[in-house]
PDB file of C-alpha atoms in Angstrom:
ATOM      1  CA  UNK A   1      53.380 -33.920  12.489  1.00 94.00           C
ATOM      2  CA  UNK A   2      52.269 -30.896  10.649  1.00 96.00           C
ATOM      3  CA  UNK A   3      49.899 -28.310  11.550  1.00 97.00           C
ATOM      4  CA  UNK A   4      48.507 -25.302   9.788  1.00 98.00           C
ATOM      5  CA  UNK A   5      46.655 -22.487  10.270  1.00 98.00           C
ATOM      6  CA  UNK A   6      43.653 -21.689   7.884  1.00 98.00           C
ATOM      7  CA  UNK A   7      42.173 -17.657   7.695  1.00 98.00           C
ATOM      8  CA  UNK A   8      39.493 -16.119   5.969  1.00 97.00           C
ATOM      9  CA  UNK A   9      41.494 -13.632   3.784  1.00 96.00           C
ATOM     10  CA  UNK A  10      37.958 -11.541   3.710  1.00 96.00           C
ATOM     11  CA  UNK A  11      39.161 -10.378   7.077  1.00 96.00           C
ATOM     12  CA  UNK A  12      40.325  -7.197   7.986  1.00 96.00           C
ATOM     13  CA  UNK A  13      44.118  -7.417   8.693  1.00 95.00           C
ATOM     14  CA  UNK A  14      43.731  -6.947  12.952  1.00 95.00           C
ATOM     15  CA  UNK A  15      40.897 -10.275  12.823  1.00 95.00           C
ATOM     16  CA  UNK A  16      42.998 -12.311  10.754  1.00 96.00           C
ATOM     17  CA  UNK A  17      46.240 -10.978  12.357  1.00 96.00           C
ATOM     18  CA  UNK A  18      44.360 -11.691  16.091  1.00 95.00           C
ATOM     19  CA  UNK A  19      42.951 -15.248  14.576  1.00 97.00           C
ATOM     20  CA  UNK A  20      46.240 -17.020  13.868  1.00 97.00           C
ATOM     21  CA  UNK A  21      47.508 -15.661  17.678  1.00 96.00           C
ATOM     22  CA  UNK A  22      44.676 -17.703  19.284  1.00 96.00           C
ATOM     23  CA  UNK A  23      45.111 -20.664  17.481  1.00 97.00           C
ATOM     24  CA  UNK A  24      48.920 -20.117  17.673  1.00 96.00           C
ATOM     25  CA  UNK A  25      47.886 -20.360  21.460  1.00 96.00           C
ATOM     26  CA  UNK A  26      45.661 -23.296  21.051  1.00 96.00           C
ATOM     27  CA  UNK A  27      48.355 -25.368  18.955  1.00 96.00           C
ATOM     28  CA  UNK A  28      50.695 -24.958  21.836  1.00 94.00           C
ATOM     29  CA  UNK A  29      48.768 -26.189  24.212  1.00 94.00           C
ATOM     30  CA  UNK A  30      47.413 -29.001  22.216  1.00 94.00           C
ATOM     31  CA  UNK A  31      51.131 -30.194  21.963  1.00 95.00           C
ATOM     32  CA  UNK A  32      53.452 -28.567  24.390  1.00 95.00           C
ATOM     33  CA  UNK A  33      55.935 -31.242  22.960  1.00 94.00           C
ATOM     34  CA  UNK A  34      56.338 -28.481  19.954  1.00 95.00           C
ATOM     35  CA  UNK A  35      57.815 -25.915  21.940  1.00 95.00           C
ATOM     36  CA  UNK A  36      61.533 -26.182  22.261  1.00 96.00           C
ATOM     37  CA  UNK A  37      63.842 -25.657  25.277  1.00 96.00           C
ATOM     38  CA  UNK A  38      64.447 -22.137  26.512  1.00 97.00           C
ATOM     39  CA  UNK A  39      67.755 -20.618  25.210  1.00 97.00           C
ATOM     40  CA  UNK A  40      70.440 -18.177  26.417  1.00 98.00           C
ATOM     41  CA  UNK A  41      72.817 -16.057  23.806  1.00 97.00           C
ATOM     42  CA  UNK A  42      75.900 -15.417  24.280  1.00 98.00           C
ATOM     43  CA  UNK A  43      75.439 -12.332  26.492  1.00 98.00           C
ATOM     44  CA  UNK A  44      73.579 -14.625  29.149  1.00 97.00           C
ATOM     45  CA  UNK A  45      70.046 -13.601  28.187  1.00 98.00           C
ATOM     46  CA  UNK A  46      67.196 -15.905  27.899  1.00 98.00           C
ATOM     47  CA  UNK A  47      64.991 -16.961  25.089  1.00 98.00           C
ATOM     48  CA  UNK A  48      62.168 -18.400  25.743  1.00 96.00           C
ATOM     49  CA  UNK A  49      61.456 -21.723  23.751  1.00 96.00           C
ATOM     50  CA  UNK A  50      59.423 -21.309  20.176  1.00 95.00           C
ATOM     51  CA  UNK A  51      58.227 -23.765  17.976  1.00 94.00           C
ATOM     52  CA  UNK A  52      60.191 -26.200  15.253  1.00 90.00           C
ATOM     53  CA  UNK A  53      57.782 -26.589  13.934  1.00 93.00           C
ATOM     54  CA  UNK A  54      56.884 -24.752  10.438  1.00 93.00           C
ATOM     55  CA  UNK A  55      53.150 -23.459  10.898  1.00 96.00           C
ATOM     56  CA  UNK A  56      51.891 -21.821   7.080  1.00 96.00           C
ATOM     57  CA  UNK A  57      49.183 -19.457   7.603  1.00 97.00           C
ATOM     58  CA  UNK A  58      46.820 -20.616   4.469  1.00 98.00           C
ATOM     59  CA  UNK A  59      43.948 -18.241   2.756  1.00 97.00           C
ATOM     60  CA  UNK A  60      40.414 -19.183   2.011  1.00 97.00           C
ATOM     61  CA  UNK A  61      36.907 -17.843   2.221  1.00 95.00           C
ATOM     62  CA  UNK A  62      34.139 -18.602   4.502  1.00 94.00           C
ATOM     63  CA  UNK A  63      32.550 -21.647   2.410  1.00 95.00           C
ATOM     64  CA  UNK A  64      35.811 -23.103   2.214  1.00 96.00           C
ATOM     65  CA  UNK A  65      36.649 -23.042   6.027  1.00 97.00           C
ATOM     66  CA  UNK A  66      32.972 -24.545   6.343  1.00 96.00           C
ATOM     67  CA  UNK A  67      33.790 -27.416   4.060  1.00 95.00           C
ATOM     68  CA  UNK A  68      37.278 -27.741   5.872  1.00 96.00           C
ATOM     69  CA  UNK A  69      35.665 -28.213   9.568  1.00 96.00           C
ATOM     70  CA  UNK A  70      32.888 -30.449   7.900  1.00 93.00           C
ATOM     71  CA  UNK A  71      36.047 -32.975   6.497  1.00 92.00           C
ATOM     72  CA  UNK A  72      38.515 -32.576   9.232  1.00 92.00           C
ATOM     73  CA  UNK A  73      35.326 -33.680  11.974  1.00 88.00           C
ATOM     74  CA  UNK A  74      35.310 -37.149  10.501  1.00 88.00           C
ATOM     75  CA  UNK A  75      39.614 -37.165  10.090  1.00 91.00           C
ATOM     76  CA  UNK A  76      41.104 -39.365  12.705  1.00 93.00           C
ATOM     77  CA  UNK A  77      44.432 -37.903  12.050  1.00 94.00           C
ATOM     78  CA  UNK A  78      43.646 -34.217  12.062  1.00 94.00           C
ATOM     79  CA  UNK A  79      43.271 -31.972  15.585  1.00 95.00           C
ATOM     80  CA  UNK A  80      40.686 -29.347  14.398  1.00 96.00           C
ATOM     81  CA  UNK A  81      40.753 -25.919  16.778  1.00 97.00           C
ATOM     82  CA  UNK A  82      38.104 -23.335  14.948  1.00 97.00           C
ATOM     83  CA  UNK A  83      37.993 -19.853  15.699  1.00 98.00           C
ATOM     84  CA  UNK A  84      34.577 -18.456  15.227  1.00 97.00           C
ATOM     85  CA  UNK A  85      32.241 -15.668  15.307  1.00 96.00           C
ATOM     86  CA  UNK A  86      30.835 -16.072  18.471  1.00 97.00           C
ATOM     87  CA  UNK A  87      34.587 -16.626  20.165  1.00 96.00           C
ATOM     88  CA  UNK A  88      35.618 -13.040  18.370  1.00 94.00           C
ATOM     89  CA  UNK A  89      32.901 -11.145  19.467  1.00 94.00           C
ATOM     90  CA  UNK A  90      33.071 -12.440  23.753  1.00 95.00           C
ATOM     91  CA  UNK A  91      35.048 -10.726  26.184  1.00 95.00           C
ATOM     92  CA  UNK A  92      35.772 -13.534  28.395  1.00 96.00           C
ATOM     93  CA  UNK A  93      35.645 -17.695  27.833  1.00 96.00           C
ATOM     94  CA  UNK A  94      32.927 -18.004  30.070  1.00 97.00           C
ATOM     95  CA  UNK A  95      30.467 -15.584  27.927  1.00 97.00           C
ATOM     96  CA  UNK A  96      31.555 -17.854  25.053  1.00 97.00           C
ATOM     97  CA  UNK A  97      31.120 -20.729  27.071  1.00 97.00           C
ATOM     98  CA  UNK A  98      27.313 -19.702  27.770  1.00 97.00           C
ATOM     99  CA  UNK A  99      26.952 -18.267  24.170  1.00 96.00           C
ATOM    100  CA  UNK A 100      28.159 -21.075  21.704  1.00 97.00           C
ATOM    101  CA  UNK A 101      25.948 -23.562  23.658  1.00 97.00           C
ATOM    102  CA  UNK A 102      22.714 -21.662  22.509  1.00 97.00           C
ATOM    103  CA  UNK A 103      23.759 -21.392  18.881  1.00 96.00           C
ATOM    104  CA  UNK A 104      23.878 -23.885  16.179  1.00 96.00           C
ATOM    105  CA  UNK A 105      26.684 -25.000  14.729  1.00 93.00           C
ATOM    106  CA  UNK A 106      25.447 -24.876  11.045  1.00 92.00           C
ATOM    107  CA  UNK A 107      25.079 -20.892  11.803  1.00 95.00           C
ATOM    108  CA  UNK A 108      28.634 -20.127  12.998  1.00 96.00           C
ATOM    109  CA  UNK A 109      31.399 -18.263  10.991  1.00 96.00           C
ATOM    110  CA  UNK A 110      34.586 -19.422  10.820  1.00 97.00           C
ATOM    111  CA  UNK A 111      37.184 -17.186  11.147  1.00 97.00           C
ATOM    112  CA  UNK A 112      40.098 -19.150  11.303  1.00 98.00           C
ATOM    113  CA  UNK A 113      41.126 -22.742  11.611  1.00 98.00           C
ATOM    114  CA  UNK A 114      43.653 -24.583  13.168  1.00 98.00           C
ATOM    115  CA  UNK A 115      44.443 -28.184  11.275  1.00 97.00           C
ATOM    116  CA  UNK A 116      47.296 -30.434  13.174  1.00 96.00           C
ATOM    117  CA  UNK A 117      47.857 -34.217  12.513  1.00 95.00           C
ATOM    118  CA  UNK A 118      49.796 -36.560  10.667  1.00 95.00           C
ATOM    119  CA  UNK A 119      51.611 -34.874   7.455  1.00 95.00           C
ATOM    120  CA  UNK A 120      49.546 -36.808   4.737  1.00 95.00           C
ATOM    121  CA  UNK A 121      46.256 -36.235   6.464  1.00 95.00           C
ATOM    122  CA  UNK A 122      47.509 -32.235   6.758  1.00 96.00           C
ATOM    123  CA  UNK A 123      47.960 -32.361   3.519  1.00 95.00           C
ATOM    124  CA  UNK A 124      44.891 -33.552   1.521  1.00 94.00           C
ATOM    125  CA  UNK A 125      43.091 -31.343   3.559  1.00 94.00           C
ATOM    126  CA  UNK A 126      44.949 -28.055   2.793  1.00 95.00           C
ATOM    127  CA  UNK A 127      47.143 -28.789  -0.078  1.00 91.00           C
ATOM    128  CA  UNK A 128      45.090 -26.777  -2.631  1.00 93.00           C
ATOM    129  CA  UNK A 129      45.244 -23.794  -0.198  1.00 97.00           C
ATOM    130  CA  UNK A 130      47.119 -20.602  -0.975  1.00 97.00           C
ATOM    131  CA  UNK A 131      49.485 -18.913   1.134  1.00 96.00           C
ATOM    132  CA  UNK A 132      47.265 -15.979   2.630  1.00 95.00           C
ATOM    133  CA  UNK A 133      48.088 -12.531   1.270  1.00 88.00           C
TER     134      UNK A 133
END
């Protein structure tokens, strides 16, 4: 598995920084199997369990994170979570609840993606991707 996190690096630093911490959310509930045991040092405190799993945070600009939800929809192999426009701007999950199901999805912004699947399929989709900066 491999997953990846995809931001528009026209962002300020705060949306981008907030972006990646909801999808960060969304990957670990997608597959709790990524989170690792909870751990204890050697002075008997506890650490709670992170992820294994390597998660790049990738750059690109708002055609390209259009382009990237349009391939990964028709991906068998890629888990898609996209953070948009209308999910920024709501204060709770049931305003965005009422609000995304009145607005096209042709006219959302994407903010910041979340692509998760097998490695290859990961891959071809965000392999050309820079490292955001």
């Amino acid at each position: 598995m491999k997953a990846a996190i995809i931001v528009d690096t026209t962002l300020p630093l705060g949306l981008i920084a907030n972006s990646a911490a909801v999808l960060g959310a969304s990957l670990g509930a997608l597959h709790p199997e990524i989170i690792g045991e909870d751990l204890v040092d050697l002075s008997g405190r506890r650490h709670a369990g992170i992820t294994g799993l390597p998660i790049p945070i990738l750059g690109a600009d708002k055609e390209q994170l259009r382009k990237l939800v349009d391939s990964a929809e028709h991906d068998d192999d890629i888990d898609l979570v996209a953070f948009n426009d209308v999910a920024q701007r709501c204060k709770n999950y049931q305003e965005y609840s009422k609000l995304l199901a009145a607005v096209p999805s042709d006219t959302l912004r994407y903010l910041a993606l979340l692509v998760v699947g097998k490695k290859q399929a990961v891959n071809r989709l965000t392999g050309s991707l820079p490292l955001a900066k």
